[in-house]
XYZ file of C-alpha atoms in Angstrom:
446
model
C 46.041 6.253 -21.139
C 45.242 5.834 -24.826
C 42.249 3.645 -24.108
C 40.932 6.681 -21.681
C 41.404 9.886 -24.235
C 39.243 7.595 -26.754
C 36.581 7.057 -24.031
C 36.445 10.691 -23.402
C 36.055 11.642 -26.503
C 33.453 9.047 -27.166
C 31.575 9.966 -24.341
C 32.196 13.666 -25.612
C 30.524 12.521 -28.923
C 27.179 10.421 -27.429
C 26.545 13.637 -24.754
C 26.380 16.039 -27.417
C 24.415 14.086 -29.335
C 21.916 13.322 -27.008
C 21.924 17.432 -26.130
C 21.070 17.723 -29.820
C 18.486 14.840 -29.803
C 16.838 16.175 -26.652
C 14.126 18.429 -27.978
C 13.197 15.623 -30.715
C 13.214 13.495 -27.650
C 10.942 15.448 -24.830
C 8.572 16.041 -27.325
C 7.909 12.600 -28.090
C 8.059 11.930 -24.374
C 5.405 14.541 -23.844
C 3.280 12.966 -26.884
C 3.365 9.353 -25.467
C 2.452 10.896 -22.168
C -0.774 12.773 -23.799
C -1.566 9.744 -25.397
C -1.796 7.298 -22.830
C -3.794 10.040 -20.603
C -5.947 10.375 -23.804
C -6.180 6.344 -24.634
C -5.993 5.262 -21.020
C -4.973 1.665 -21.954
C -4.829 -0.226 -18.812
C -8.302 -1.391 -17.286
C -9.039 -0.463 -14.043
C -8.253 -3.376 -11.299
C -11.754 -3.681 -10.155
C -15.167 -4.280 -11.806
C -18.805 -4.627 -10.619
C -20.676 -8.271 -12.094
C -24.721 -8.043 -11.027
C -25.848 -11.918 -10.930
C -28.810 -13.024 -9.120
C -30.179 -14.600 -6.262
C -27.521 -17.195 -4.294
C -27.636 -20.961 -5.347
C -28.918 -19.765 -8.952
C -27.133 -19.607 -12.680
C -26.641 -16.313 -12.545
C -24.608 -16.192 -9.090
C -22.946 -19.636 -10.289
C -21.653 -18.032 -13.178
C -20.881 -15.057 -11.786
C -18.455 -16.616 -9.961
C -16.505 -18.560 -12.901
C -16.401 -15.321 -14.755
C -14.835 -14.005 -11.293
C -11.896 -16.992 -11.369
C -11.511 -16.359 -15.091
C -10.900 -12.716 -14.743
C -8.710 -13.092 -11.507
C -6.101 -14.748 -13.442
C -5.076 -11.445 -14.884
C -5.345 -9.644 -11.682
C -9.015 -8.332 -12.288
C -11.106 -8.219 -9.559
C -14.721 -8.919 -9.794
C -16.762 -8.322 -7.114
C -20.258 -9.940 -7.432
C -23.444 -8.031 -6.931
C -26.227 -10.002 -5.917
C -29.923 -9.058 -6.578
C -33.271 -10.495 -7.324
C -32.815 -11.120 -10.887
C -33.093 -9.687 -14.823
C -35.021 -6.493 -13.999
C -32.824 -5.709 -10.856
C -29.553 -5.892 -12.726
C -30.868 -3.963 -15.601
C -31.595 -1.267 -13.155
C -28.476 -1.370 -11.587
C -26.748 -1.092 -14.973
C -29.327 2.056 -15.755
C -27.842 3.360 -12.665
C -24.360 3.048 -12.593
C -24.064 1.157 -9.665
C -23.108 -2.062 -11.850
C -20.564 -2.209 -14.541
C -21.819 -5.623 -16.238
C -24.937 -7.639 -15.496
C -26.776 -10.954 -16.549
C -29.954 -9.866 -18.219
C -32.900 -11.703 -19.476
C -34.751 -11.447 -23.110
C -37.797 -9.660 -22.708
C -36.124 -7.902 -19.335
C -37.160 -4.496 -20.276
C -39.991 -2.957 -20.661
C -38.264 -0.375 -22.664
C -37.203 -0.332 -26.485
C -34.040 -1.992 -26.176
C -32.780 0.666 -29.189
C -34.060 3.272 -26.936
C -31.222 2.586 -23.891
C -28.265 4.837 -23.822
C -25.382 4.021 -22.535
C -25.844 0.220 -22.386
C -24.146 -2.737 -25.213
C -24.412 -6.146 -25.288
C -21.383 -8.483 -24.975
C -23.669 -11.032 -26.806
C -25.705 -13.716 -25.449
C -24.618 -16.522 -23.847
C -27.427 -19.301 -22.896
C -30.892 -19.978 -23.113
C -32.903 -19.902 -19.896
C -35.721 -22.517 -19.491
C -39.131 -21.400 -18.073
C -38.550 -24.877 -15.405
C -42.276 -25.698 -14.398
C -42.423 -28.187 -11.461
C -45.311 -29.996 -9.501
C -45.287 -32.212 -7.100
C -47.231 -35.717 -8.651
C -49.391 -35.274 -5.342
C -51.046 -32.218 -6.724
C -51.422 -33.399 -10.158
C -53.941 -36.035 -8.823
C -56.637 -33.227 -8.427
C -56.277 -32.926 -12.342
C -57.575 -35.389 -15.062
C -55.203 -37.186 -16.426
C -53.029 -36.413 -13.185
C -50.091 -34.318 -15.572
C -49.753 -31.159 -16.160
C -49.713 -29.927 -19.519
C -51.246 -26.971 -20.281
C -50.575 -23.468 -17.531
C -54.589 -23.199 -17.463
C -54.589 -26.252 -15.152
C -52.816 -24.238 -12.577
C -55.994 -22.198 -11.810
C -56.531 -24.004 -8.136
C -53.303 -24.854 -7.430
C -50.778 -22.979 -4.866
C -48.564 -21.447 -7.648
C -44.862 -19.541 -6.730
C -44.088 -17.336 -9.803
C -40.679 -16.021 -8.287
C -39.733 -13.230 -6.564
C -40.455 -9.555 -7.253
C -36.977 -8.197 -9.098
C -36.349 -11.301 -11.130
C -37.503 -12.748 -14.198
C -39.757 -15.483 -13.686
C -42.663 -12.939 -13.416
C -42.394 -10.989 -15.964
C -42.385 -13.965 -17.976
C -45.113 -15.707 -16.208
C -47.547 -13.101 -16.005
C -47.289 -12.715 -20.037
C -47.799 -16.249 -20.759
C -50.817 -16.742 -18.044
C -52.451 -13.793 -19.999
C -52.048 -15.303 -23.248
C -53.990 -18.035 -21.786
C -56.374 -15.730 -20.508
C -56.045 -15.576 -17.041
C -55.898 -13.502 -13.934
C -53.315 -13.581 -11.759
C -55.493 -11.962 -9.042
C -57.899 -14.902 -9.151
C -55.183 -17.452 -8.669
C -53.481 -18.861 -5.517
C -50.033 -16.738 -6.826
C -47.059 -16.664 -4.158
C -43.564 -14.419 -4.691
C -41.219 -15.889 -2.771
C -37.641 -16.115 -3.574
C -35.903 -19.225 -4.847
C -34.374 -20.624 -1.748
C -38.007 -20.000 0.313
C -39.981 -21.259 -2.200
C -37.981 -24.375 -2.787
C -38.368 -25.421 0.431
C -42.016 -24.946 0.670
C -42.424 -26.827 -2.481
C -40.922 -29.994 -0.986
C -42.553 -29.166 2.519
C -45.646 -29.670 0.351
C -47.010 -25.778 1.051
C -47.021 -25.417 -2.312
C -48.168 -27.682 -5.349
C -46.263 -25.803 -8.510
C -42.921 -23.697 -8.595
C -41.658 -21.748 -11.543
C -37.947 -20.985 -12.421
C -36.886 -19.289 -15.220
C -33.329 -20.270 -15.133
C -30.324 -21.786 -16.930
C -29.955 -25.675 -15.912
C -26.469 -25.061 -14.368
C -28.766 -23.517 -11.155
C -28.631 -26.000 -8.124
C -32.146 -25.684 -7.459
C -33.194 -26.723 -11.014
C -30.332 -29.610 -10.848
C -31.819 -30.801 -7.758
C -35.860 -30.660 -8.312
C -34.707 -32.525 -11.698
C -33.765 -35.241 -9.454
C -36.276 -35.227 -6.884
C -38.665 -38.385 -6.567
C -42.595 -37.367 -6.939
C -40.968 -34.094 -8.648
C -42.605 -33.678 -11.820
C -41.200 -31.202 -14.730
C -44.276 -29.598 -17.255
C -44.112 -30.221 -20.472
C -44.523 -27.525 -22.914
C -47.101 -28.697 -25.408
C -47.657 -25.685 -27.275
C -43.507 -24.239 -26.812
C -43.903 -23.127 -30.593
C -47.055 -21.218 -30.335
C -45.496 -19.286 -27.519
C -42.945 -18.522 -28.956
C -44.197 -17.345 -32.271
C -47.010 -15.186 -30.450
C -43.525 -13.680 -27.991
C -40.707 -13.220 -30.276
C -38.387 -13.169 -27.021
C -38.835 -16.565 -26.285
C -37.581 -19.908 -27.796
C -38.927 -23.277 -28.059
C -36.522 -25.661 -26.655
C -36.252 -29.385 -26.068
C -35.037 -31.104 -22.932
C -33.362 -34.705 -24.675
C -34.331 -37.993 -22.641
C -31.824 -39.066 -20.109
C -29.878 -35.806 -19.875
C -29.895 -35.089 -16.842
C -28.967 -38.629 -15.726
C -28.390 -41.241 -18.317
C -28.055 -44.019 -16.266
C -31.495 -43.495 -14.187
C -33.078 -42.280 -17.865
C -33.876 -38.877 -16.510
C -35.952 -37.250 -17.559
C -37.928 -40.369 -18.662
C -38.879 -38.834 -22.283
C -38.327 -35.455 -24.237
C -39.401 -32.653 -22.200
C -40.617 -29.149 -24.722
C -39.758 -25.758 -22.636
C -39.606 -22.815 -23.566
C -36.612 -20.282 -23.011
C -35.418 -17.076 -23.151
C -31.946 -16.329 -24.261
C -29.832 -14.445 -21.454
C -26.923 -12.015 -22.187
C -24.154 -10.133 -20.593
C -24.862 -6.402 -20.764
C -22.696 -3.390 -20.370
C -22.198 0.043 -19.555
C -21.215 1.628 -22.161
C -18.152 3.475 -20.646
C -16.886 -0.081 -19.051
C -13.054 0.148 -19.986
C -12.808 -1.648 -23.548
C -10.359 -3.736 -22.227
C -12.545 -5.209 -19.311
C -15.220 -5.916 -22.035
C -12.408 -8.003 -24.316
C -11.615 -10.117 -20.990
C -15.491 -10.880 -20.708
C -15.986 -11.823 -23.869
C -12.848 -14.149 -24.008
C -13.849 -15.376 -20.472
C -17.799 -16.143 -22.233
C -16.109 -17.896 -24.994
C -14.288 -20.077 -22.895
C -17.670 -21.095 -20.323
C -20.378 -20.684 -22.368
C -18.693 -22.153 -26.271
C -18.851 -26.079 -25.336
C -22.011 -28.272 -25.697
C -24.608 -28.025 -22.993
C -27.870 -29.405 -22.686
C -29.995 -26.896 -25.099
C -27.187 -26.347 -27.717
C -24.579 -27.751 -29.891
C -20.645 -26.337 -28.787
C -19.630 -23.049 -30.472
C -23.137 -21.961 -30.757
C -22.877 -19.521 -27.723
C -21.749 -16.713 -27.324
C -23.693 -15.419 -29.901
C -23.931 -11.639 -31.596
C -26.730 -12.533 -33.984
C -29.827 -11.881 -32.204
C -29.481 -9.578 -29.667
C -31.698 -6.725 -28.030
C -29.026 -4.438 -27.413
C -26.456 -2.785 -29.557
C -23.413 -5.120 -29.367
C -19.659 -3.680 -28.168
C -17.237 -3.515 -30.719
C -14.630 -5.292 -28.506
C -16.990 -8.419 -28.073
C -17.908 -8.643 -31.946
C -14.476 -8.472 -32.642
C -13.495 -10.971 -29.657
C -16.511 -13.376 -29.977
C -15.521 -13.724 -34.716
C -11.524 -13.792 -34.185
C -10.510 -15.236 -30.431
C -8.274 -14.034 -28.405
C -5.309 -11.672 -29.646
C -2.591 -12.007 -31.331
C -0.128 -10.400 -28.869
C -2.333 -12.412 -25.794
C -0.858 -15.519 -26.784
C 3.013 -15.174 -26.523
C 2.796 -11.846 -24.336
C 1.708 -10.896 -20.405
C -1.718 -8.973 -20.829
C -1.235 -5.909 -19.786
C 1.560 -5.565 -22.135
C -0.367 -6.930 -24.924
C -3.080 -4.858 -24.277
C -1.050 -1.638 -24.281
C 0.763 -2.216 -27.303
C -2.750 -3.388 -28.943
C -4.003 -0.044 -27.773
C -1.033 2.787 -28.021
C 0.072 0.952 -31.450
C -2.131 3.210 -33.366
C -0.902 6.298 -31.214
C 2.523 4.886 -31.888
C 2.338 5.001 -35.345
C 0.979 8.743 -35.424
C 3.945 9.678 -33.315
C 6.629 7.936 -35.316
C 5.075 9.744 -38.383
C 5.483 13.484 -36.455
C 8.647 12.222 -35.224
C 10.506 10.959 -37.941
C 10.488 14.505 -40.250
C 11.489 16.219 -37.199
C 14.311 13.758 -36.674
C 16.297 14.868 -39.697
C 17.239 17.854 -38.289
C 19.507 16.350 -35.316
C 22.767 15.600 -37.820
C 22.978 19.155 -38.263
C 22.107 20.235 -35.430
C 24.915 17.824 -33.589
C 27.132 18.738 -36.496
C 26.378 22.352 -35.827
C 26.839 22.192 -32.097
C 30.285 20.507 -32.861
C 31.737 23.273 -35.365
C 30.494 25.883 -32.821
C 32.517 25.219 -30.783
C 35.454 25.251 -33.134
C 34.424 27.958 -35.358
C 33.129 30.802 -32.536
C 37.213 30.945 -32.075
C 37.489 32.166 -35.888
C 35.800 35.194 -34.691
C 38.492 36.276 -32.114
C 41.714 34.753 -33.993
C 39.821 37.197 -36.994
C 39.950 40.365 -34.268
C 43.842 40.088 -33.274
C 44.921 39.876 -36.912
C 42.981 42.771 -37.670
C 44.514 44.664 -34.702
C 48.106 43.504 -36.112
C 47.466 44.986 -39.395
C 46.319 48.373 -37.740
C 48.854 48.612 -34.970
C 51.765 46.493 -36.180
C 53.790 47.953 -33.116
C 51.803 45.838 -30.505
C 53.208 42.688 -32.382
C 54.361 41.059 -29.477
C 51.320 41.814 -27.357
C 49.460 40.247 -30.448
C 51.572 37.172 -29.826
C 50.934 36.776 -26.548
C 47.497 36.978 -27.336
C 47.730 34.644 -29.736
C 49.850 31.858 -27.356
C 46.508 32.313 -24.761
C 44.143 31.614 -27.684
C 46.024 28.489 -29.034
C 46.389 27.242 -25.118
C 42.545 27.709 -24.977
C 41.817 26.264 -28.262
C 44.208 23.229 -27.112
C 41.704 21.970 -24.239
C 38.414 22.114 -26.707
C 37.464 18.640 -26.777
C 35.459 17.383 -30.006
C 34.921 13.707 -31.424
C 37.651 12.353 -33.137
C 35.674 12.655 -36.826
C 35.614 16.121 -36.356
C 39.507 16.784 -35.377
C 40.635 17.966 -38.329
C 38.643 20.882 -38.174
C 40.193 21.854 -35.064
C 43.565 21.011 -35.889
C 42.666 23.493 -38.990
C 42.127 26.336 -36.100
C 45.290 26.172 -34.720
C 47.184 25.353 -38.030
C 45.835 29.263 -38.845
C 46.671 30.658 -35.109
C 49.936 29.555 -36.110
C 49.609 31.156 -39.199
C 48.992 34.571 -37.361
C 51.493 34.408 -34.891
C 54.261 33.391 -37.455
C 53.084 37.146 -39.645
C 53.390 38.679 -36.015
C 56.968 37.350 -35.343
C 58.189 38.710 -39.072
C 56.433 42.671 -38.322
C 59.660 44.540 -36.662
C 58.857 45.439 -33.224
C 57.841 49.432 -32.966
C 57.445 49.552 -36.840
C 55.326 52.205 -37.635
């Protein structure tokens, strides 16, 4: 029974204080609430990737970005298209969220885009140049080394929508010539591969990153023949967009020493663009995803030189720049992601609260302590009324008393914490006090 009265009256003690604690408490419910509709912390489940044509880099890494990103329960469905220019329209028009874009891509000033960031860039794309050796015999020397030697051959410069074009068409003019006086066909990868090795066509140009199957398997190909780049530096000192690059003997195939010698390319350097308004949080998970695919060693760079936030067109996100210098997050690594992200992103809302809160949150030990005495003290007021009435009409002394008996039965079922008995007790100790002063007036005195 004991063990009961002392778990009423602790339960007594915690509901009035949480009564007293409630305002503090709904308001800092309703802040939070504000906050995370203001911040909106959690990414979206779903995000749009433009790549590129199927069997190329673009489409192979789209889909490793897709694994990466499903492993935190992020969707990302892959948009094909033709190539650089298609994705950066796509972006432009909102029907993308992220896209693989070429250097040199836009025909715009890059500083001129709104709404558009880079997430760095991640790999150097090759300008691939292949002839069959059958075709080279109508040229002396039977090699091609130089693009005015493709005047009379049967020349695919890539489909309408992707790079290769753009990039072809500026380097044929720096060698002054016409692409309307040349044997030019646009036909996309997978077509024109085919006709290449069906012999309908003597030359085929790629501008891709080597992890494309086509470029891995013309690389391979007997009588398949990859130009060499003479005069890489000259390009790219007259076309600040590209890069002279050098293909090392025997990388593709060490054992059957391919290529047999150094091949010079040149390259343009790809990155991952934005829209602007992607949620931050989606652009984090790319950039942690391009660390991890695009950081190690490949076959035009030494590991940890990609992703890089040096040279780029665009204006670069603040969440990749910050992901690309320091890693992944703190919290990431001992923490589920969405949890880590939401602390990473309410913490400074947090802290804003906690300083609004924590003034405010003097106020509820006297307000408890108030609510407590209340309901002692509002009996002072009527206990204060009989004895006045028994010092005007000492006659009524026993009515007074009665009075008095219903007040201290009353007063007897208040329930307050035990800290705060003695204060009650002190009530009826003066009821008492009252009633005794009634009992000593003679009854009808006047």
């Amino acid at each position: 029974m004991k063990a009961v009265r002392v778990l009423r009256y602790t339960l007594v003690s915690i509901r009035d204080l949480l009564i007293s604690a409630g305002p503090i408490a709904l308001l800092a419910v309703g802040l939070l609430v504000l906050a995370y509709w203001w911040l909106d912390p959690n990414p979206p489940k779903r995000v749009t990737l433009a790549t590129g044509p199927a069997q190329s880099a673009y489409d192979e890494f789209g889909k490793r970005y897709q694994k990466a990103l499903k492993a935190y329960g992020i969707e990302v469905v892959l948009v094909p298209s033709e190539g650089s220019p298609a994705n950066l329209r796509l972006l432009r028009a909102g029907k993308a969220d992220l896209g693989f874009v070429q250097g040199g891509s836009s025909e715009r000033n890059a500083n001129e885009e709104s709404g558009i960031v880079s997430l760095g860039s991640l790999f150097v794309e090759p300008v691939w140049l292949f002839y069959r050796e059958e075709a080279a015999k109508k040229i002396p020397g039977g090699a091609l080394n130089s693009l005015t030697q493709l005047q009379d051959l049967r020349v695919n410069i890539g489909a309408r929508g992707s790079g290769a074009p753009g990039i072809m068409r500026r380097l044929l003019e720096a060698n002054g010539m016409d692409l309307a006086k040349m044997k030019v066909t646009r036909l996309d990868q997978t077509a024109a591969a085919m006709g290449f090795l069906a012999g309908e066509l003597d030359a085929i140009v790629f501008a891709s990153a080597p992890e494309s199957l086509m470029v891995q398997m013309l690389l391979q190909t007997p009588s398949v023949k990859l130009m060499d780049f003479t005069q890489s530096e000259a390009y790219s000192r007259r076309m600040p967009f590209l890069t002279p690059v050098v293909l090392p003997r025997g990388i593709v195939d060490l054992a059957h020493d391919l290529p047999p010698q150094d091949a010079r390319l040149v390259a343009t350097t790809t990155s991952l663009l934005a829209r602007e308004s992607t949620h931050p949080a989606l652009l984090q998970l790319f950039a942690q995803a391009a660390r991890d695919l695009h950081g190690p060693a490949g076959w035009f760079n030494r590991a940890g030189s990609f992703p890089n936030i040096e040279r780029t067109e665009y204006p670069v996100s603040r969440e990749a720049e910050r992901t690309i210098r320091s890693g992944q997050p703190f919290l990431q690594r001992w923490l589920p992601f969405w949890l880590a992200n939401l602390i990473e992103r309410m913490w400074l809302a947090l802290g804003i609260i906690l300083a609004v809160l924590l003034p405010l949150s003097r106020i509820v030990p006297p307000l408890y302590q108030f609510r407590i005495r209340s309901r002692v003290f509002r009996w002072y007021g009527q206990l204060r009324d009989i004895e006045n009435r028994l010092h005007a009409e000492p006659r009524n002394a026993v009515e007074v008393v009665r009075e008095l008996d219903a007040l201290d039965d009353r007063v007897g079922r208040i329930t307050v914490p035990l800290s705060y008995a003695d204060e009650l007790y002190a009530l009826r100790n003066n009821i008492d006090v009252v009633r005794r002063k009634a009992l000593q007036e003679p009854v009808g005195a006047a």
